[in-house]
Each structure stands twice: as structure tokens, then as C-alpha cells.
Amino acid sequence: MTDLGSSVGSPAGALPDPGESPVSSRGVAARRRLARQVALRNYTLLFVVAAVWVVFQALTGIFLSPRNLTLLALQSSITAMAAISAVMLIVTRNFDISVGSAVALVGVVAAVATSPTKLALDPLVGFALAMIVGIVLGAWNGLWVTRIGVPSFIVTLAGLLYFRGISMIITNGATVSPVPPAMRSFGNDSLGPGLSVAVVLLVFLAFAAFRISTIRRARDLGLLRDVRPVITRSLVPVGVAAAAAVWVAAGQGLPYLVLLLGGAAIAAEILMRRTPYGATLYAIGGNPEAARLAGIDVKKALFRNFLIAGVAYGLIGIALTSRINGAVPGSAGVGLELDAIAAAIIGGTSLAGGRGTIIGALLGAALMGSLNNGMSLMNVPTFYQDTARGVVLLVAVALDVSSRRRR
Amino acid sequence: MTLDRSDGERAPVSGIAGATAAPVLRTRGLTKRFPGVVAVDAVDLDIEAGRILALLGPNGAGKSTLIQVLAGAHPAGTYDGEIELLGLPYGPSNVAGAVAAGVVLIPQEVNTAPDLTVAQNLSLNDLPTRYGLIDSNEVEAGARRLLAEFEVGVDANARMGSLDLATQQLVTIVRALSKDARVLILDEPTAALTEGEARRLFEHLRRLRARGVAIVFVSHRLTEVFAIADRIVVMRDGRIRGDHQIAETSRKAVVAEMVGTMTEPAPRATAGAPGSVALEVHALSAHDVDDPDRRRVDDVSLTVRRGEIVGLFGLVGAGCGPTATAIFGAWPGHVSGSIRIDGREVHIGTPSDAVAAGIGLMSQDRRQTLVLDQSIADNIALPSLATLTRSGFLDVERREAIGLEYIARLAIRAPSAKSDVGTLSGGNQQKVQVARWLVARSTVLLLDDPTRGVDVGARGEIHRLIRALAGDGKAILLVSSEAQELVEVCDRILIMRSGRLVVDLPAADASESKLLEAAAGQ
């Protein structure tokens, strides 16, 4: 049942021959135009982020220093991880507004388990417990959505309330601090510059090897004629990004949380683009009934979707607790769900489902993080920062909607 | 009737006194472009009062775009050329503007609020009010008057969603007619109707014609076109290719204009030796989801052999569609009975069980089974994702290659395997569905009205494809609302009435009239 190639060959004889080549010249022109538009759309957000960076550099003089960019990446990492999870859910037309409270609860578990003032367990045991709790919370949300049929917005609205409530109950509202030095280090320190550069280069090389092999395969299957321009188009932008990352990493190394984000992003990208499961999620979001009638077990796929959100709760909860050196059940992760959804939407994720990319969510998180970071450098009060982010969200979605209408 | 047919312009068949050649609606050089496509190309068309104009043409001919422009769906300024309504310039900026001017389009898809009553649906756009509040008595009374006037036997207080598709469509038409339409445009109004309902609709249309309403209707069914139209306009590639008084043309000539060349009717299925029994359904019953005591499918047993095309025919509500849906595990209500595939008993509780057992379903509603804003390749691969892997990862390149392969093999007209399915014509969308189940290697194919709403050319292609599938040893259960289609294509025809299987007819004994009689219970 695995070799589809030979199996589909058999009915060829009896089926009608194609009358004419399906690719008309008009079709090719339209296709090129569409490809250009799509490419432009994909890069729009990148240009916006670049423009914002240039403006802040001009205004502050230090925005584009390796030191500040490292800080920006660290500050954005938690929102970005939540945004990745948000994209995967919104693609299937589900919302998770419980993520902020869920990570607070996970953080409380991690802190209570490991803090010298509490159970003082080994940090690795704390990590494991936090991951288990995160996955259980995700499964809990998923059960209500898929078994009982309560809309995810309501299930996670309830979670927003009681996950935080439970965190407060466990600690009686008190902050649990500090966490062991190893955890604190994980949340705040960096891998050395040499190793960081090596990691960036390795990831780039692995990506390049993968892309070249898939592009060659596309040629072997007759999808492409000339591989060279495609390889160039595919590798040059990533190469530029890698060079920039090397430049930043060579300064002070890359924070562990940024490396965690990178790993999560790569895993999510592979899951969404290169696994049957990812294709299933896009199909469910595009048309749930069609997915069901194509034989997809929609409920199972959605339940797994919430399990993955649970993995994100675990990782983000640990990251947040490590970074702030303790669990603050009243305020940790407050508003994270909205930042995550905003980043996903700015990154082009469609609220109607079926569309959304991991890279878009990362850029969305980068844009919002840049606005915060840049305005902080300029000593703009936080009220103005919130206002600016709100306006950016509205404008981004408005642009997206109008560009889709024109299509 | 002693009318001189050649003088039909002055004295139309309907015999409207005083109907002149002066058109209600006229277009000059009407051109509508979409990126990469000229959908309507310099069309000059006069639409006359008190006459029924049938607009024909293959899918993609520009019919839909033309009527959408007339009905205000594309605002003035987005097209070139001129339109006049009653001699005055006409350029509505939206559908509401067109309706206010008396030009009403009834879309192909029933567009109603399923949770409101028939009466509320009828008065949705101009609710009668008393002291600023909705006058619900008047809503109901007005609805009763309208339903009585147009002789539609529906309870004004029935919930719209509880009616079948055909009745919902009649209500939609009544709603449009209530607005004093001067020009009534119907886009394939009979696609979902049974022959009896279509006849009733035509009676309504004739009555409106007698009142002087200009009627334009788009159809793919030539029989009904010749039964009701006064004039036939054929479009192809955005242009008008033929414009005839009904008496001056023939079916053959019209088909030739539509297709571009004359086509032979598809040859009858050759009775090859059918293989082993692939699908065996025993005592299948499907209960209504809202009313569990009512059996929509009642104790149906049937078999389909490999290489055999079995037709399933019945009037609307007879249970043909639900039978296919229930076999596929997609029926929302309770289902009982047993199903064997290749002699092996299978439990089918969900569509994924059915797909795993080797059954594929092609639904009549392509929007239900295709992910319209995903690519052809994505749609074809959807049931086969689990097998489409390389070391556990989705083989994205092979998926696209399979898309290209089937575009070529089934002659799907599309620029590339990455084109969105939603941009294809109805016939090509159906081919995507066929490709999907070929790739999934299904042995049993359930086809629910696969040619509904597709044009004559694509219809023939789909028929040939169905036969090729049977020739490859697939077992095919073909549900259709068109008796003629089944007589042409099937080896054997089963007829259903009120949820029960009543007749099993070999193709050699079948005829359109026999099918209709048996289905109606005469």
C-alpha cells in the first residue's frame, strides 16, 4: 500500500487520452502573474519589519546592534512560541485564549517542584512534570472541543479563568521564587558565540541540503525543468537571514530560549508542511466537511492539535518561569493569548481557517516585539506601545483583507 | 395555433398583445475582463418584455458573468460597454440597486436563512412594520398571499431548513417575484428540481411571461429549454455564437453551437462480463436525524459487481442520495444494516471507515467534498495522504507530480497542479473528484449526481470516464436525477420510492418513460 507510483499506473490504458495540453499560454502567463503576487505578499511583512528596523535604527542609533537584536529575540521568544501554537490551531478554525493562564499554571508546577524553598526536586524532574501538566491541560481542552463539541473559544475562555484560578489556589496567590540556577540560566543566558555560530551554520547547511534535494526531486518528477534559478531563489533569502544571525550570534551568542524557539519553529514548519498530519490540518481548516468525506478522522486530528498546544504550554511555561526566576501566578502570561493571536494574524493567518504559516507568525511576533523594544529604547510610555500595537494589528489585517479581495 | 412562426418577433408564441421589438434591457459592446481572462467579450443583447430567453453555453462561456453584470453583482465601472434599461442608461452599483430597478437574479444555489420560517424568508428584505416594530401578522399574511398566488403549497410557518432543496428554491423564486421584477434572471433554476417540480416552475414562468416580465434563464437541459423558451442565445468563449427564435432552430444545431462541433451521443455501455460482487448492501435503513421514527432509506439491499454500473433513480425524497450517503458512513442519523466489500463484512461508522474499506464518494455538491481554495494536487491527494509519504514525511513533490499526471490523464483543464480547485469549471471539479478516488484505489465508487450543473460537453466526458472506470473493474453506483443519463450509462437500474427499492431493471429494458413511471408509482 505504500508504492503509489506503480499502482496509479494501471488504469492508464482504459482512461481517455488528454485531448490537448492543459497548459495554455494564457494559463502560463496568469500563473506567472499569480506567482509574482504571491511572492510579493509573502515578502510584504518582511519589508514592513525591515522598514520598522531602519526607522528605529535612525531614531535610536543602537537598535540594530547585535546586543539589542539579541535582546529583541529573547523578548519576543515567548510570544513567538505561543504564536506558532496559535497558527496551528487557527488553521483548523480553533482558538486558544487559555494559553496565558495555562503557562502560568505550568510555571507554578515547575517552580513549586524545583524551587529550593518548596520541593527542591531536580530541575530535569521539574521540566518533565511541567511538560506532563502542559500536555494534560492541552488534552483537557481538546476533550471538551472534540468529544462534547463545545466551541474552542468557549472551552479556552473557561480555561483562561480556571487555569489561572488553580495557579493562584496552589500558591495561595504568592510568588514562588527563586528557581534553581540551572533553570534561571536556561531562561536568561546564552550559548557561547562560537557554538552559536556553529549552530546557525549547521542549521543553514541542513536546510540547504534539504532544499536542494527536494528541488532535484521535483525536477526528477518532471515538475521543474531548470533547478538552478529555483535553488538560488530559495537559498539566497535564507542565506541572508543566516548571515545576519551569524553576525548577531558572533557578538554575545544566542540565548537558550531563542534556540528553543528556533527548534520549535523548525519542528512546527516540518509538521505543517511535510507531514500528512499538517496537510490534514490545512484541509480541515479549508473545508471540514470535505476533509471528513475524504476519509479524514477530523476529531482525532483536532484532538492532536490541542495536544500539540499542550506541548507548547509545557515549553512556554518552563521558558517563562526560567526567565523571570519564579512563578508569579497572578501576572505571568497575562495577555499572552492576545499577543499570540495578533502575531499569527499579522503573519497572514486567516481567521476563516485553512491558511497560515509558521514563518508568518514569527515575523508577526518580530514586528510586535520590535515596536515594543524600539519604543522602549526611545522611552515611550507603555500606554503608547499598546496603542501602537493595536493600530498595527488593525492595519495589517485590513491590508490582508483588501489584498485578498483584489485577487 | 395558426400563428406564422417566422413572424414570431411581432407576435410571440405567448401571444402578448402589443409586445414590440423594443427591448427592456439592452447591452452594447458589453465586455467584462478578469485578470488573464475576457469573460464577456463585446456582447450586444436585447432582452424583450413578455418573452423567455434561454441562455446556453458550456461552462466558462461567460453566461454567469453576463447575468451577474446585469444583476449588479459587478458594479458599473468594472466592465466596458453600455447597458440600457427601458431606454435609459443602467449601471447599478450593487445587487440591491439592480433589484430596485426591477432586475432580479435568482442564483443557482439556494440562498435562504434556514432557521427562519418561510414567511420570514419571504419578507426578509422589506419586513412590514407597525409603529417601527415588525408586524408578524402581516409577515405571515403577506406570505400566505404570495404562496397562494404562485400556487406553492408550503406552510408559511414551516422552518425553511426543514424543506427539501426544490421547495426552498420555489420559495426563493416567489421571494424575487414579489418585488415587481421587470427582468427575472434565473441561473439553472431546475438543477435541483424533479421533473414535476420543474413543470410547476415553468407554469409560473409562463404566467409571468403573460404579465410582460422579461425572463432570462440559464440551463444545461435542452429538453426543458425547447419546452419553454421563445428564444435561444448560445454563448461560447465570452461571445454570442447563436441567437435564434425557438421555431427556427433544433437541438442538434444548438448543441453544435455550444460545443463548437457536432458531437455524437455517447454510445451505450457494452455489456462486458461483470466480475465478482464488490459491494453487497443488506437491509440498509437510514433514519431521519430529526425524526428518528422516519426511515429515509428503508430496508434496501443491493449488489454491485466489479465492472458494473448500477443506476439508482428516484424522485426527490425517494432516498437515493441518502442511500449513497449511508453506505459511505456519512449519514447523520441512525443507520442499520450490513455491508460487504469483496465478500468481506465491513463495519462502516464514519467516512474514514468507508475510505479504508475501499469506497469513494463523489458528491453532487462539489463545495461539500472539495477544499475549493486548495490546489488540485492537494485535493486529489487528500484521502491518500497516509500512503503518500517518504520515510514518514509527506512526499510533497510526488503529490504535485500525481496532480500533474491526472490533469493530463483525465484532461482536466487547468493551468497547473497548483491551481486552486475553486477556479475550475464544474466538470473539471468533478474530474478532480474522480482522480481523488483513482489515486486512493477505491474499488467501489458512489457517484451522487456527478453531472449536476455541468455543461453538455463535460457531461459526455464524465460519462465516458464513468465507463472507463467500470472498464477498469470499479464497481459503480450512480445516483442521478436524470432518467436519460441512467438509461445511457448504466448496466442495471434500481428505482426507489419513499425510501424503498421497488424495481430492478436491466439496461436493455430501461427507457426514460419506464423509469419515470416506476419512480412515480404508476
mmCIF file of C-alpha atoms in Angstrom, chain A residues 65-67 69-70 243-254:
data_model
loop_
_atom_site.group_PDB
_atom_site.id
_atom_site.type_symbol
_atom_site.label_atom_id
_atom_site.label_comp_id
_atom_site.label_asym_id
_atom_site.label_seq_id
_atom_site.Cartn_x
_atom_site.Cartn_y
_atom_site.Cartn_z
ATOM 1 C CA SER A 65 23.330 46.403 17.269
ATOM 2 C CA PRO A 66 23.925 42.678 17.898
ATOM 3 C CA ARG A 67 23.337 43.342 21.595
ATOM 4 C CA LEU A 69 18.873 42.341 18.427
ATOM 5 C CA THR A 70 19.785 39.544 20.845
ATOM 6 C CA ALA A 243 24.406 35.674 7.687
ATOM 7 C CA ALA A 244 22.547 38.182 9.848
ATOM 8 C CA ALA A 245 22.075 35.508 12.514
ATOM 9 C CA VAL A 246 25.794 34.707 12.409
ATOM 10 C CA TRP A 247 26.586 38.389 12.843
ATOM 11 C CA VAL A 248 24.301 38.636 15.871
ATOM 12 C CA ALA A 249 25.418 35.285 17.327
ATOM 13 C CA ALA A 250 29.090 36.202 16.999
ATOM 14 C CA GLY A 251 28.507 39.107 19.360
ATOM 15 C CA GLN A 252 27.183 37.513 22.528
ATOM 16 C CA GLY A 253 25.964 34.115 21.412
ATOM 17 C CA LEU A 254 22.315 33.122 21.109
#
